[in-house]
PDB file of C-alpha atoms in Angstrom:
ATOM      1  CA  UNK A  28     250.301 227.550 200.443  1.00  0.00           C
ATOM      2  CA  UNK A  29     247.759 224.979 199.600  1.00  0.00           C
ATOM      3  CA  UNK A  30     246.145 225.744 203.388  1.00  0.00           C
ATOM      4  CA  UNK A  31     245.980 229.610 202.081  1.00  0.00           C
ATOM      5  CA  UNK A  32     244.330 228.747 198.611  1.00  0.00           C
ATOM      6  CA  UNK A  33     241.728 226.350 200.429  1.00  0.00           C
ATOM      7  CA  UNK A  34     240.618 228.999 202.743  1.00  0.00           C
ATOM      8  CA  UNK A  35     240.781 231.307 199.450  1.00  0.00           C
ATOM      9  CA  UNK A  36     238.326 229.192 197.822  1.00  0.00           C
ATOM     10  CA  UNK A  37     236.033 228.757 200.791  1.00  0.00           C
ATOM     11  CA  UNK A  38     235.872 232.833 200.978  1.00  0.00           C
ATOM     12  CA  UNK A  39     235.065 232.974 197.382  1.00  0.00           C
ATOM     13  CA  UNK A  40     231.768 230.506 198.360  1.00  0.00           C
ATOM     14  CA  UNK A  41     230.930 232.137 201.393  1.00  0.00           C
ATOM     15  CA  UNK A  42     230.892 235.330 200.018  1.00  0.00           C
ATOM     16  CA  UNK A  43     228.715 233.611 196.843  1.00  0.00           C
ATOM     17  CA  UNK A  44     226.002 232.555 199.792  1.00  0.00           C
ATOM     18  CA  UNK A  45     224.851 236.579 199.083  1.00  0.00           C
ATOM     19  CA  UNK A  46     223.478 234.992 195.665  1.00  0.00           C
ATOM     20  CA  UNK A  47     221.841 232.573 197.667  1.00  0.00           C
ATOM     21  CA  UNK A  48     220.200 235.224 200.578  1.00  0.00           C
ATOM     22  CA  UNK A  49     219.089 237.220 197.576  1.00  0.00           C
ATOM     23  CA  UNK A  50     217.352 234.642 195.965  1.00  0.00           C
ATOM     24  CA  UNK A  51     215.597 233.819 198.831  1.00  0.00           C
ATOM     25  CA  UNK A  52     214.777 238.043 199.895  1.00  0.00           C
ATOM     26  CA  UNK A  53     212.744 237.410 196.238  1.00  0.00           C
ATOM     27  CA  UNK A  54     210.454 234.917 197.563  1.00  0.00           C
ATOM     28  CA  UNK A  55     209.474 236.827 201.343  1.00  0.00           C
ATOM     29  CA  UNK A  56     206.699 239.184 201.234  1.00  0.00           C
ATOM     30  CA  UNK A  57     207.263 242.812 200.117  1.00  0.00           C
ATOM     31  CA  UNK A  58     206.103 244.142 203.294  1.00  0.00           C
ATOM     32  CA  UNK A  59     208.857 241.893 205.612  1.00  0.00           C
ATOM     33  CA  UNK A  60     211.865 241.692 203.980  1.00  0.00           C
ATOM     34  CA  UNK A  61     215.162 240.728 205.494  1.00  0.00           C
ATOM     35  CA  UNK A  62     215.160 243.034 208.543  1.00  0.00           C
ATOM     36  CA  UNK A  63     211.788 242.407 209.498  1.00  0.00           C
ATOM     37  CA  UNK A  64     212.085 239.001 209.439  1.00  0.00           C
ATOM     38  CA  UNK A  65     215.049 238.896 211.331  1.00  0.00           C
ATOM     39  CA  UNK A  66     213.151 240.810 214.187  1.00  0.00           C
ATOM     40  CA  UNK A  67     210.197 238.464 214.291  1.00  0.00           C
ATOM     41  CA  UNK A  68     212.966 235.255 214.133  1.00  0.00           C
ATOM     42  CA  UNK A  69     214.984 236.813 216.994  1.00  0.00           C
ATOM     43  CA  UNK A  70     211.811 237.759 219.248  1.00  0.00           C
ATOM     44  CA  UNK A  71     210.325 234.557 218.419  1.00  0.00           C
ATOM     45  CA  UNK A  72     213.162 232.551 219.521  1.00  0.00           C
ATOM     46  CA  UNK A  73     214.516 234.892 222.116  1.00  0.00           C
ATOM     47  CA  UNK A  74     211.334 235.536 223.557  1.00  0.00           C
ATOM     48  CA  UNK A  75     210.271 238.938 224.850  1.00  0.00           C
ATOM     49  CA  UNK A  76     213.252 241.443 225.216  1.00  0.00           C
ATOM     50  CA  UNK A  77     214.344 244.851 225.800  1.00  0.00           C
ATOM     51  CA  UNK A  78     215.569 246.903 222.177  1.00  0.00           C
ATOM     52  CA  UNK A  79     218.936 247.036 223.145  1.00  0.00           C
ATOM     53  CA  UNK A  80     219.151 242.899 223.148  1.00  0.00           C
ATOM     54  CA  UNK A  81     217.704 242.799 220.145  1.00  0.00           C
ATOM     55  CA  UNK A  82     220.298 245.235 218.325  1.00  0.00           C
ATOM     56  CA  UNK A  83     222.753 243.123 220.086  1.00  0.00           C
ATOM     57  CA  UNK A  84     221.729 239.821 218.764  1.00  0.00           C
ATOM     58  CA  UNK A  85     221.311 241.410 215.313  1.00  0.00           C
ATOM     59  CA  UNK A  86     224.792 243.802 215.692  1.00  0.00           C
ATOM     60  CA  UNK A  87     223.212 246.836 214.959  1.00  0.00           C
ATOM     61  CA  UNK A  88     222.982 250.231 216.152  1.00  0.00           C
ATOM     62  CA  UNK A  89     219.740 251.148 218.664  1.00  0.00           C
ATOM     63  CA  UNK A  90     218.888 253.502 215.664  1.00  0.00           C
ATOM     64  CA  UNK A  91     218.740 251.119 213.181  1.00  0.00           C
ATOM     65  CA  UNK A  92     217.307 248.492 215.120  1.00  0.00           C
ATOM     66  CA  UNK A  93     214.366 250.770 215.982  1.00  0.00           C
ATOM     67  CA  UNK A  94     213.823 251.643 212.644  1.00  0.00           C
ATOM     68  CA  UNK A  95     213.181 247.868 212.213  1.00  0.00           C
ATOM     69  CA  UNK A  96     211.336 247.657 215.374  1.00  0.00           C
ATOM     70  CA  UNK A  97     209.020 250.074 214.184  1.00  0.00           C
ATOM     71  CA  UNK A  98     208.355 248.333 211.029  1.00  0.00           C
ATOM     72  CA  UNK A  99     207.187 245.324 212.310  1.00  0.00           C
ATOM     73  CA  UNK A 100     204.743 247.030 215.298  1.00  0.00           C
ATOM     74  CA  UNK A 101     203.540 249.276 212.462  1.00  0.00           C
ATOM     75  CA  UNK A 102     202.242 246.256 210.836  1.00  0.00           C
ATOM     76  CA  UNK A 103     201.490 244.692 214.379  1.00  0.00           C
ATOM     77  CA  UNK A 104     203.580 241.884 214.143  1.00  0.00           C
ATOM     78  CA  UNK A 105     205.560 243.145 217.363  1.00  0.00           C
ATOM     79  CA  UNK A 106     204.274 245.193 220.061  1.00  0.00           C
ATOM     80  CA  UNK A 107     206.028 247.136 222.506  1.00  0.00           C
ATOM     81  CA  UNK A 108     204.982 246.867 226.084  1.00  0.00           C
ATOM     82  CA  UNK A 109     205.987 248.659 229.663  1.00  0.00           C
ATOM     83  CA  UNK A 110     209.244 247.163 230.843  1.00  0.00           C
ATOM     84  CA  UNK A 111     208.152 246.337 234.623  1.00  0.00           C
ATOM     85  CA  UNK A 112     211.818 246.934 235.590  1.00  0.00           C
ATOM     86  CA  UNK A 113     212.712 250.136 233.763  1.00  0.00           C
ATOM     87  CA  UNK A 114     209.387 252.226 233.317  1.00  0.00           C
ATOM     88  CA  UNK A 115     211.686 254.453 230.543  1.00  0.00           C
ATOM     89  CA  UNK A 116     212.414 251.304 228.593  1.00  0.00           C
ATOM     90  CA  UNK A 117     210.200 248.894 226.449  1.00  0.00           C
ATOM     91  CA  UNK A 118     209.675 244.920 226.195  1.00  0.00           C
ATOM     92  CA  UNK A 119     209.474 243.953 223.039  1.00  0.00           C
ATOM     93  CA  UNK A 120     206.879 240.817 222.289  1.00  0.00           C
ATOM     94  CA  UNK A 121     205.713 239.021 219.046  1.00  0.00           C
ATOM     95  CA  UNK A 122     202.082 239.674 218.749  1.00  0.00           C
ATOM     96  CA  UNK A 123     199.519 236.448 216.934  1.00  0.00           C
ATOM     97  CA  UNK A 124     200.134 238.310 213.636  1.00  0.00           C
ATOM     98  CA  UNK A 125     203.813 238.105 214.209  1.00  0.00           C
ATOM     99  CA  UNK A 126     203.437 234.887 214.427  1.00  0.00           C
ATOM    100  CA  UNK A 127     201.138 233.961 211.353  1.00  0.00           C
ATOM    101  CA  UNK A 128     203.735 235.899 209.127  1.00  0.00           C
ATOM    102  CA  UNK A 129     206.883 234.072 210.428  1.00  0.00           C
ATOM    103  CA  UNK A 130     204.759 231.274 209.499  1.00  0.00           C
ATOM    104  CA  UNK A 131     204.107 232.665 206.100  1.00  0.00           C
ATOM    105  CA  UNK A 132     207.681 233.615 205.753  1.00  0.00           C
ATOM    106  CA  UNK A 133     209.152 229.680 206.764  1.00  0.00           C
ATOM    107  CA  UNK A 134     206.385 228.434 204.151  1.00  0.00           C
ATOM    108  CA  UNK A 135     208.138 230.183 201.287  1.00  0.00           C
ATOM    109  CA  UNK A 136     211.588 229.770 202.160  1.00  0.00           C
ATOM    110  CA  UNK A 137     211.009 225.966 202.835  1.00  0.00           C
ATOM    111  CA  UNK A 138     208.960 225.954 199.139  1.00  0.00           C
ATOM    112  CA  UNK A 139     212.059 228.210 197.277  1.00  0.00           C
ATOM    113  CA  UNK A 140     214.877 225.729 198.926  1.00  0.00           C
ATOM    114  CA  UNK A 141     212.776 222.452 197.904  1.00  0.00           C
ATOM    115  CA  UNK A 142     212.513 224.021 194.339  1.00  0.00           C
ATOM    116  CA  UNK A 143     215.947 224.768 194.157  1.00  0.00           C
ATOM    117  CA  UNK A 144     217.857 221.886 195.850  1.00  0.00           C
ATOM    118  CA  UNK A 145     214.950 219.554 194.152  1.00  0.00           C
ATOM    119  CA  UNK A 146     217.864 217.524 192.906  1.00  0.00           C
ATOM    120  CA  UNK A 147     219.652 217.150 195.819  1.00  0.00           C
ATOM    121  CA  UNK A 148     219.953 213.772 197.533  1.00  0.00           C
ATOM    122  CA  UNK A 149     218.756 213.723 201.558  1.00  0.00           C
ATOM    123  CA  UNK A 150     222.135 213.241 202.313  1.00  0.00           C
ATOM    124  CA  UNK A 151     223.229 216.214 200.729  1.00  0.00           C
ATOM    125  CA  UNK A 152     221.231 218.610 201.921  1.00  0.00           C
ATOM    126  CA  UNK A 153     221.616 217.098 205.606  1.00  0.00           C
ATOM    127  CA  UNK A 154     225.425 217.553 205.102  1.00  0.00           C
ATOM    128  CA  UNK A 155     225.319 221.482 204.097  1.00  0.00           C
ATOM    129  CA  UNK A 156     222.701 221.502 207.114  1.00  0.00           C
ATOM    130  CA  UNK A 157     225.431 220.081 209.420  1.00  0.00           C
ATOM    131  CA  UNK A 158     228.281 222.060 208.055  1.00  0.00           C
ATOM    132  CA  UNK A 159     226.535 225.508 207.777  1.00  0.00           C
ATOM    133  CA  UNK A 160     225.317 224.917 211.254  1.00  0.00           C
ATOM    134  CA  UNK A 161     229.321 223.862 212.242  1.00  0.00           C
ATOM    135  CA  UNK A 162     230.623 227.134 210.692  1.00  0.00           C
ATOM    136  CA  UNK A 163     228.273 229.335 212.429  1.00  0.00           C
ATOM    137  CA  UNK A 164     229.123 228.077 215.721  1.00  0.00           C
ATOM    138  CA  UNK A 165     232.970 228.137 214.924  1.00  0.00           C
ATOM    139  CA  UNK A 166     232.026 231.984 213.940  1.00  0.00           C
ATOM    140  CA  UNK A 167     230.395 232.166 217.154  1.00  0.00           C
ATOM    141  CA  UNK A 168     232.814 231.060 218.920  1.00  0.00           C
ATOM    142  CA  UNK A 169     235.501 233.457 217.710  1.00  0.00           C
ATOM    143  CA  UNK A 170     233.242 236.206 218.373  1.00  0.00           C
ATOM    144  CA  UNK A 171     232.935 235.424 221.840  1.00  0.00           C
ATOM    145  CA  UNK A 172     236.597 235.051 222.664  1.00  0.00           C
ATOM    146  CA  UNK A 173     236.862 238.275 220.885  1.00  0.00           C
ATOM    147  CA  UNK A 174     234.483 240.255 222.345  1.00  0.00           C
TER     148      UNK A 174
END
């Protein structure tokens, strides 16, 4: 029982991190919110890829994933160019701009975390580094032997 209530209270914070992803959706420009972001982060460190990767890595559907897509080349932060492979498909690459507002987006989630966890020793916020970064990959790992 005390296993059950443990794992109780750690849904209860998890599910509290929304708080947290909202606070920080305040602080990103108006025209790149969450979605847009996550394009340019994925591109960025994926490199250049085909849509259907990138709706993969984000685990959404081609439609909604172009919907983002077509955000972020609208503002010219991606661009889509002729798949050498598949002359129906599209590569998808991050464009100078993308990169000058992923820049712009890092700055002011880096600023809104060192005004928030201002009183935070090193050690603490290396810790919650470490263990965030420990539950993702336990996450990811379940998802792979589930897939």
């Amino acid at each position: 029982m005390a296993t059950r209530n443990r794992y109780e209270e750690l849904a209860r914070s998890v599910s509290a991190i929304g708080a947290v992803k909202r606070g920080l959706a305040r602080v990103l420009p108006v025209d790149c919110q969450g979605a847009s972001a996550a394009v340019l982060a994925l591109v960025n460190h994926h490199g250049d890829m085909r849509m259907s990767r990138l709706a993969e890595l984000m685990a959404v559907d081609m439609s909604v994933c172009s919907r983002h897509v077509a955000h972020t080349v609208e503002h010219g932060w991606i661009e889509r160019l002729p798949d050498p492979d598949d002359r129906r498909s599209r590569i998808l690459r991050l464009t100078e701009p993308g990169r000058a507002m992923l820049g712009e987006l890092d700055r002011r989630v880096t600023e809104a975390f060192s005004r928030h966890l201002a009183e935070w020793s090193d050690d603490d916020v290396d810790l919650l580094t470490h263990l965030l970064a420990r539950l993702r990959e336990s996450f990811g790992d379940c998802r792979a032997h589930h897939a």
